[in-house]
Short mmCIF file of N, CA and C in Angstrom, two decimals:
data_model
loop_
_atom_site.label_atom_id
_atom_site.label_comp_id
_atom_site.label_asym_id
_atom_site.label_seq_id
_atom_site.Cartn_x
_atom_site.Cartn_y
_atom_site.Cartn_z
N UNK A 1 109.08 109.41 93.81
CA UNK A 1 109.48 109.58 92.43
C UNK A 1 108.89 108.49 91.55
N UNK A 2 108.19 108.14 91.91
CA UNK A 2 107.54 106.68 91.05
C UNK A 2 108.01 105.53 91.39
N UNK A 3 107.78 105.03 90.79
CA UNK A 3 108.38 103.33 90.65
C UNK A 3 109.68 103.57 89.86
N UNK A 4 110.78 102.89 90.80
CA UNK A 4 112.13 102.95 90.28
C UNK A 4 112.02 101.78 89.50
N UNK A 5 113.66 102.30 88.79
CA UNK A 5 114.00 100.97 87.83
C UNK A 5 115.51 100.94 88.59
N UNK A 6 115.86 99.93 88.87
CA UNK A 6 117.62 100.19 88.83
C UNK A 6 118.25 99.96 88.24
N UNK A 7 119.16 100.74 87.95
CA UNK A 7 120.19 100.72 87.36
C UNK A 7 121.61 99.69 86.99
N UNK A 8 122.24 99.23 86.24
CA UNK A 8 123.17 97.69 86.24
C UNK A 8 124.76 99.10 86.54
N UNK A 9 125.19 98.58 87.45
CA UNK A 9 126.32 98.97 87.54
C UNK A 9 127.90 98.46 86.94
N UNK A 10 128.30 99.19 86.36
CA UNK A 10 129.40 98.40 85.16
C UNK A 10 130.38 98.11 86.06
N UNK A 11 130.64 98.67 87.21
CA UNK A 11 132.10 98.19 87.99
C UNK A 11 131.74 98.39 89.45
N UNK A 12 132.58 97.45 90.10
CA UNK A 12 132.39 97.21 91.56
C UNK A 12 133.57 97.25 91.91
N UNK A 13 134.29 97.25 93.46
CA UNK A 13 135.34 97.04 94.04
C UNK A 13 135.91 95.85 95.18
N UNK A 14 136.36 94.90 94.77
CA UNK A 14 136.46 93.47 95.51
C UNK A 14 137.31 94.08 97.02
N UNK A 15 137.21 92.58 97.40
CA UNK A 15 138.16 93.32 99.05
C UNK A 15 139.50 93.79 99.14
N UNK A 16 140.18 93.63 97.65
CA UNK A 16 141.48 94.15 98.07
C UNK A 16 141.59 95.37 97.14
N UNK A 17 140.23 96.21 97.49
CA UNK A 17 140.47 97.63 96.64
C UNK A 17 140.53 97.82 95.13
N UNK A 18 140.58 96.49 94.51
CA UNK A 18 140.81 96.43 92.97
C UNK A 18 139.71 96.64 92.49
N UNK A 19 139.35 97.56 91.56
CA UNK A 19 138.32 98.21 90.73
C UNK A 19 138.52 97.12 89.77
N UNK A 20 137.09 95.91 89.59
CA UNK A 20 136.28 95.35 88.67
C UNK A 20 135.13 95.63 87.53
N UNK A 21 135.29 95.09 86.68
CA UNK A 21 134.51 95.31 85.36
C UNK A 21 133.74 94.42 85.17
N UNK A 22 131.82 94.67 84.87
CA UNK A 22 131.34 93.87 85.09
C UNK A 22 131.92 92.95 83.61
N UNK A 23 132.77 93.41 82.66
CA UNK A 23 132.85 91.77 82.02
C UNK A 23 134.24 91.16 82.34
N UNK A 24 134.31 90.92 83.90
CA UNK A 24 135.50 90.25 84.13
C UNK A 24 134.37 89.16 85.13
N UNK A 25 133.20 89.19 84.75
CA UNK A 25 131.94 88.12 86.12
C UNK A 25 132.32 87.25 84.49
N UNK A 26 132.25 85.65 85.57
CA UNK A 26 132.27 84.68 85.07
C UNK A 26 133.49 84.08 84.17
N UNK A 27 134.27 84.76 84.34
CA UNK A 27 135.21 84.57 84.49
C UNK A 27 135.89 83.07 85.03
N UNK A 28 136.82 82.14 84.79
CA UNK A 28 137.48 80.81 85.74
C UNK A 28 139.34 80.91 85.67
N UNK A 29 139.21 81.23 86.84
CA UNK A 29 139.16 81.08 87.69
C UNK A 29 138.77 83.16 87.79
N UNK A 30 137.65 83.57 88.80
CA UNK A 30 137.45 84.83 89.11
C UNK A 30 138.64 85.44 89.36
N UNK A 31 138.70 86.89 88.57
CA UNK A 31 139.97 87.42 88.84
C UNK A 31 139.47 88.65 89.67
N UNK A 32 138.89 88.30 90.84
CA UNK A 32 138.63 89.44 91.80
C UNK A 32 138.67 88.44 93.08
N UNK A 33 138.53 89.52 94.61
CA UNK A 33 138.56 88.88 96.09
C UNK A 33 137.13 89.28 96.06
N UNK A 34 136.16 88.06 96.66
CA UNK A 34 134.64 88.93 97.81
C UNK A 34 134.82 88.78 98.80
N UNK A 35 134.63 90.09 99.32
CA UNK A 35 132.96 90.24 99.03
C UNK A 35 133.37 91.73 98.05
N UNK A 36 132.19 91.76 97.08
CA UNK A 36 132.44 92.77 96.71
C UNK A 36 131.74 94.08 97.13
N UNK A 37 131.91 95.47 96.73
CA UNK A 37 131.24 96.64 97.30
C UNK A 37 131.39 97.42 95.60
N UNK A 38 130.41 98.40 96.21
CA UNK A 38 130.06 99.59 95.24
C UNK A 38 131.46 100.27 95.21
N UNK A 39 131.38 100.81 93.74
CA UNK A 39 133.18 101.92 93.53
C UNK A 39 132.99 102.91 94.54
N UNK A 40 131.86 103.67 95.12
CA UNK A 40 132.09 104.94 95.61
C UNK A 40 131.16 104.72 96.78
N UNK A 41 130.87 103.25 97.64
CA UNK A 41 130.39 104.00 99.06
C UNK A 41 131.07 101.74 99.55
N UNK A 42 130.55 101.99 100.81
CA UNK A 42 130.40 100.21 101.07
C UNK A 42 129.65 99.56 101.30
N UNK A 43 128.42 99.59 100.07
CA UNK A 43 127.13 98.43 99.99
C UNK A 43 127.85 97.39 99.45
N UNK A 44 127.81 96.38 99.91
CA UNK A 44 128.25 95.04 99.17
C UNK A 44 127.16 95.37 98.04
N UNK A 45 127.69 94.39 96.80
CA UNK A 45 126.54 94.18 95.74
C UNK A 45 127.22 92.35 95.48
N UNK A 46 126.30 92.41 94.45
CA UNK A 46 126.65 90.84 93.92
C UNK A 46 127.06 90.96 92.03
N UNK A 47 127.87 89.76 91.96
CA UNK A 47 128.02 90.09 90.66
C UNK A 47 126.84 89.35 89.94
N UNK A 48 125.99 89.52 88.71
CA UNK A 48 124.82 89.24 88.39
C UNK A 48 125.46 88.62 86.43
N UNK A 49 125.93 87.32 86.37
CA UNK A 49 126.46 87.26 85.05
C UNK A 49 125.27 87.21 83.76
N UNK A 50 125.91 87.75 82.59
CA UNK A 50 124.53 87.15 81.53
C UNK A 50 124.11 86.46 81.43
N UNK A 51 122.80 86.69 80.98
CA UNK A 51 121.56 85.76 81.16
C UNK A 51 120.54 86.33 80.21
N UNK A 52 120.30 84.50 79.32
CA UNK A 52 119.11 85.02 78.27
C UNK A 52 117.95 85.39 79.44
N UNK A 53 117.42 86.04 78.22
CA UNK A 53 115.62 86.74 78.96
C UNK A 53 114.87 87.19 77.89
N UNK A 54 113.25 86.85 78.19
CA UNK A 54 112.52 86.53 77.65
C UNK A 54 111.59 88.40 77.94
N UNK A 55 111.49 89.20 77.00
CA UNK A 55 110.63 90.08 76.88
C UNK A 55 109.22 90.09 77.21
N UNK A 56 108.72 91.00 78.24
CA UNK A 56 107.03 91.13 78.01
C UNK A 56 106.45 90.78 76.87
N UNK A 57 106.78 91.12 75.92
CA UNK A 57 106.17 91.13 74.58
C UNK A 57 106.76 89.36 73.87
N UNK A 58 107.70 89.25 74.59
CA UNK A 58 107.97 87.74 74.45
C UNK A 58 109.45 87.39 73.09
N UNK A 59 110.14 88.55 73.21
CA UNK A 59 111.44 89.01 72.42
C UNK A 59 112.36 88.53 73.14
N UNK A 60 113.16 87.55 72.75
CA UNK A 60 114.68 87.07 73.56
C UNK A 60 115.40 87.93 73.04
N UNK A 61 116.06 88.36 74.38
CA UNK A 61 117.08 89.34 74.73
C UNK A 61 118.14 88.74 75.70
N UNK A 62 119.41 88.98 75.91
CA UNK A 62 120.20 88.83 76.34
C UNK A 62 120.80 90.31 77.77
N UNK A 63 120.35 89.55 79.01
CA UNK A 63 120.89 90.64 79.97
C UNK A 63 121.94 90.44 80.36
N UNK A 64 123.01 92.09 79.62
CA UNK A 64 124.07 91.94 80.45
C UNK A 64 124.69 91.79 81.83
N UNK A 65 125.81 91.04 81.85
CA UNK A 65 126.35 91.48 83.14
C UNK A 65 126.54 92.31 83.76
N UNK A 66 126.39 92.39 85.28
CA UNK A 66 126.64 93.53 85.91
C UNK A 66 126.49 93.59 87.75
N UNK A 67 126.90 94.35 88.14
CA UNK A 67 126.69 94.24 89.83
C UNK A 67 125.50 95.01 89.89
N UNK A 68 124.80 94.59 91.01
CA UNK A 68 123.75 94.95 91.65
C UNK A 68 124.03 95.16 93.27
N UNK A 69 123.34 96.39 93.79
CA UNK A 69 122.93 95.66 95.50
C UNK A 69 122.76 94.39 95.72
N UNK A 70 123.26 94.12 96.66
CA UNK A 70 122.93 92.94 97.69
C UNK A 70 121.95 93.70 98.70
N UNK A 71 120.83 92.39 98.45
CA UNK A 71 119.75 92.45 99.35
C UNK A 71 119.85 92.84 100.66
N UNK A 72 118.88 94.27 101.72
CA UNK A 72 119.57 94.29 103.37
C UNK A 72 118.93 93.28 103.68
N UNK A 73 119.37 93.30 105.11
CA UNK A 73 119.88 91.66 105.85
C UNK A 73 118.35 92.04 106.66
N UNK A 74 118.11 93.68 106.79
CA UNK A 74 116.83 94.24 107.73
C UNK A 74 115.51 93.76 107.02
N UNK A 75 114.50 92.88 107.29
CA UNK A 75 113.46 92.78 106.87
C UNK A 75 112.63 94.58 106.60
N UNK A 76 111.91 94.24 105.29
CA UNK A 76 110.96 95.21 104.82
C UNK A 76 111.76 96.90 104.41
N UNK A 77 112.99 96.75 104.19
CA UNK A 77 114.26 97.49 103.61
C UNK A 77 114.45 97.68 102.31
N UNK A 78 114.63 98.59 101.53
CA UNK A 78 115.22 97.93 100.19
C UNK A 78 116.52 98.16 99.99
N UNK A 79 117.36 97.45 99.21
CA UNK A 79 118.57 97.93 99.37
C UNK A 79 118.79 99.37 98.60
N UNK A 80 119.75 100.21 98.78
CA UNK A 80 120.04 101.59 98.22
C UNK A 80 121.40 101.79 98.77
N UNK A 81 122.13 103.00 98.15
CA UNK A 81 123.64 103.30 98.10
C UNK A 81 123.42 103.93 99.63
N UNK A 82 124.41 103.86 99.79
CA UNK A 82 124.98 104.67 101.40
C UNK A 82 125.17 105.67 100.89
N UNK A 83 124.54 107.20 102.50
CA UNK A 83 124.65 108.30 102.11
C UNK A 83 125.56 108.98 101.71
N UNK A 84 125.79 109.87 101.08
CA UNK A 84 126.84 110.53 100.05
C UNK A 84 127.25 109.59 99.08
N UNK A 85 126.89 108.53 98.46
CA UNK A 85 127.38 107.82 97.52
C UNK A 85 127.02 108.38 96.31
N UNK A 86 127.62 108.54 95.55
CA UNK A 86 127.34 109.52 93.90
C UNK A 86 126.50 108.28 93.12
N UNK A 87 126.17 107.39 93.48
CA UNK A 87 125.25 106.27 92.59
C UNK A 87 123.97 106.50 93.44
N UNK A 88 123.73 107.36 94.55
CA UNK A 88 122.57 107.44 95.26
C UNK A 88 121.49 108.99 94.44
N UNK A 89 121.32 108.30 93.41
CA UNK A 89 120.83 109.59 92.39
C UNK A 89 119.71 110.43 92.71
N UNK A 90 118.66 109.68 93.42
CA UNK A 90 117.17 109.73 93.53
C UNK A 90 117.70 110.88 95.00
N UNK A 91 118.24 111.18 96.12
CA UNK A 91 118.61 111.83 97.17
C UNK A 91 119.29 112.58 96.51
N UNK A 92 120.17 112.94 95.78
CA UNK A 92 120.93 114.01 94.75
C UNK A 92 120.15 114.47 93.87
N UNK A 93 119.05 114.29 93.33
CA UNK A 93 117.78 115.12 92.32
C UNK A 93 117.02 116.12 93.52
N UNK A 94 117.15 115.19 94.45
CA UNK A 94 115.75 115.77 95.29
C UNK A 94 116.59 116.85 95.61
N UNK A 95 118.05 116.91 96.42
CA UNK A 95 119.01 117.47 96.83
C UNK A 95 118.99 119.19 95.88
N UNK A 96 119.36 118.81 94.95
CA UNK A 96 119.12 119.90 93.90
C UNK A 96 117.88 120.72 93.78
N UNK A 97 117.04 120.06 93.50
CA UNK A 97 115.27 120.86 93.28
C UNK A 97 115.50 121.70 95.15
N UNK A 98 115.80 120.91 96.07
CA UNK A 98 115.43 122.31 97.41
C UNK A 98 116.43 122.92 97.26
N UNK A 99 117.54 122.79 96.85
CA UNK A 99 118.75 123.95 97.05
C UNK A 99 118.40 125.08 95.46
N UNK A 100 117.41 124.29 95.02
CA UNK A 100 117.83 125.56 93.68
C UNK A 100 117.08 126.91 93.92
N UNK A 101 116.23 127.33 95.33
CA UNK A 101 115.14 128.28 95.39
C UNK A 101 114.22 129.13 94.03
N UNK A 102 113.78 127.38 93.89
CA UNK A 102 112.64 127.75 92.55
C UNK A 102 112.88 127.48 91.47
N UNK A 103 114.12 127.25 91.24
CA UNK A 103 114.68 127.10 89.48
C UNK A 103 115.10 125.89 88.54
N UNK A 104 114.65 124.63 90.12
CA UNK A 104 114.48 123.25 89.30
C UNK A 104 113.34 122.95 90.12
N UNK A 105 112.74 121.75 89.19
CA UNK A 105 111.49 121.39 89.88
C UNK A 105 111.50 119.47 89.51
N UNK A 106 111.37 119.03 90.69
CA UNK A 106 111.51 117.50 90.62
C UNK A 106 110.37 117.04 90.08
N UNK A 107 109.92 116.24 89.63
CA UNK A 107 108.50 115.78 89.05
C UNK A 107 108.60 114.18 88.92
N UNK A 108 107.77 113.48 88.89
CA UNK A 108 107.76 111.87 89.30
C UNK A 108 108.76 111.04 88.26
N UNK A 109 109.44 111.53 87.24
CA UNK A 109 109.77 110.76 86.71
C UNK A 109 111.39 111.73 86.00
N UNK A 110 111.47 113.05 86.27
CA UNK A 110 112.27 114.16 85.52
C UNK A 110 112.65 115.12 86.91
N UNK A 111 113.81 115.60 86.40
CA UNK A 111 114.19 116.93 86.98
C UNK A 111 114.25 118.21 86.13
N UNK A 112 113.42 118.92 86.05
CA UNK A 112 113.11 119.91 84.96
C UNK A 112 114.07 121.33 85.42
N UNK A 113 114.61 122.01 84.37
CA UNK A 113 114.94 123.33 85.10
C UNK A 113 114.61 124.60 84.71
N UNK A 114 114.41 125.69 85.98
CA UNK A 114 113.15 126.87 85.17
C UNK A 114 114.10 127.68 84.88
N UNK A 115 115.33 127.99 84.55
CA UNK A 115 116.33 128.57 84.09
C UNK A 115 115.91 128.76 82.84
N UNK A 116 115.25 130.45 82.52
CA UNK A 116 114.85 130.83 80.85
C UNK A 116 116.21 130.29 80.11
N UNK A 117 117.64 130.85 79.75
CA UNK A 117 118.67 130.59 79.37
C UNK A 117 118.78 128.93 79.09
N UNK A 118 118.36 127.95 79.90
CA UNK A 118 118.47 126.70 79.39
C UNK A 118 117.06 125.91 78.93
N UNK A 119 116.33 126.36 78.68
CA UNK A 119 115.88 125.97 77.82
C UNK A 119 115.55 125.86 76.66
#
């Protein structure tokens, strides 16, 4: 599908099941337990707080907070959601285009659909 971008995830789930918001990172004293995990599978992620940043074009911008994957531990891996996880998008596009027999079509960057009526 091309070169991904990922995505900043707004909420994570600490070890005692409590659903976190990424603007509760940085926080003192942290009002969550780690390790933390994804809301809907169990990749640990990390919490990633704001941080100025400096644009290609050389525009200061401010990146929000947010959880990310945590790096796998397996050399030459990248990290990604565990299967059936509803944040695992790129396996759920593809998922769709073979189950639709003909009537979506995946393409490197879109999921298009040949349904006359919706377009």
């Amino acid at each position: 599908m091309g070169e991904r971008q990922p995505f900043k995830m707004r909420q994570a789930r600490d070890a005692t099941g409590l659903v976190v918001s990424a603007r509760q990172i940085g926080q003192k004293p942290e009002p969550f337990t780690r390790p933390l995990r994804c809301p809907y599978c169990e990749h640990e992620v990390t919490a990633q707080p704001e941080q100025p940043r400096v644009s290609t074009k050389g525009k200061a911008f401010t990146r929000g907070a947010h959880f990310a994957l945590a790096k796998e531990k397996e050399k030459g891996r990248t990290a990604e959601h565990l299967a059936g996880c509803a944040l695992r998008t790129d396996h759920t596009l593809h998922a769709i285009a073979r189950r639709s027999q003909g009537l979506a079509e995946l393409g490197p960057r879109y999921l298009q659909t040949l349904w006359p009526c919706l377009r």
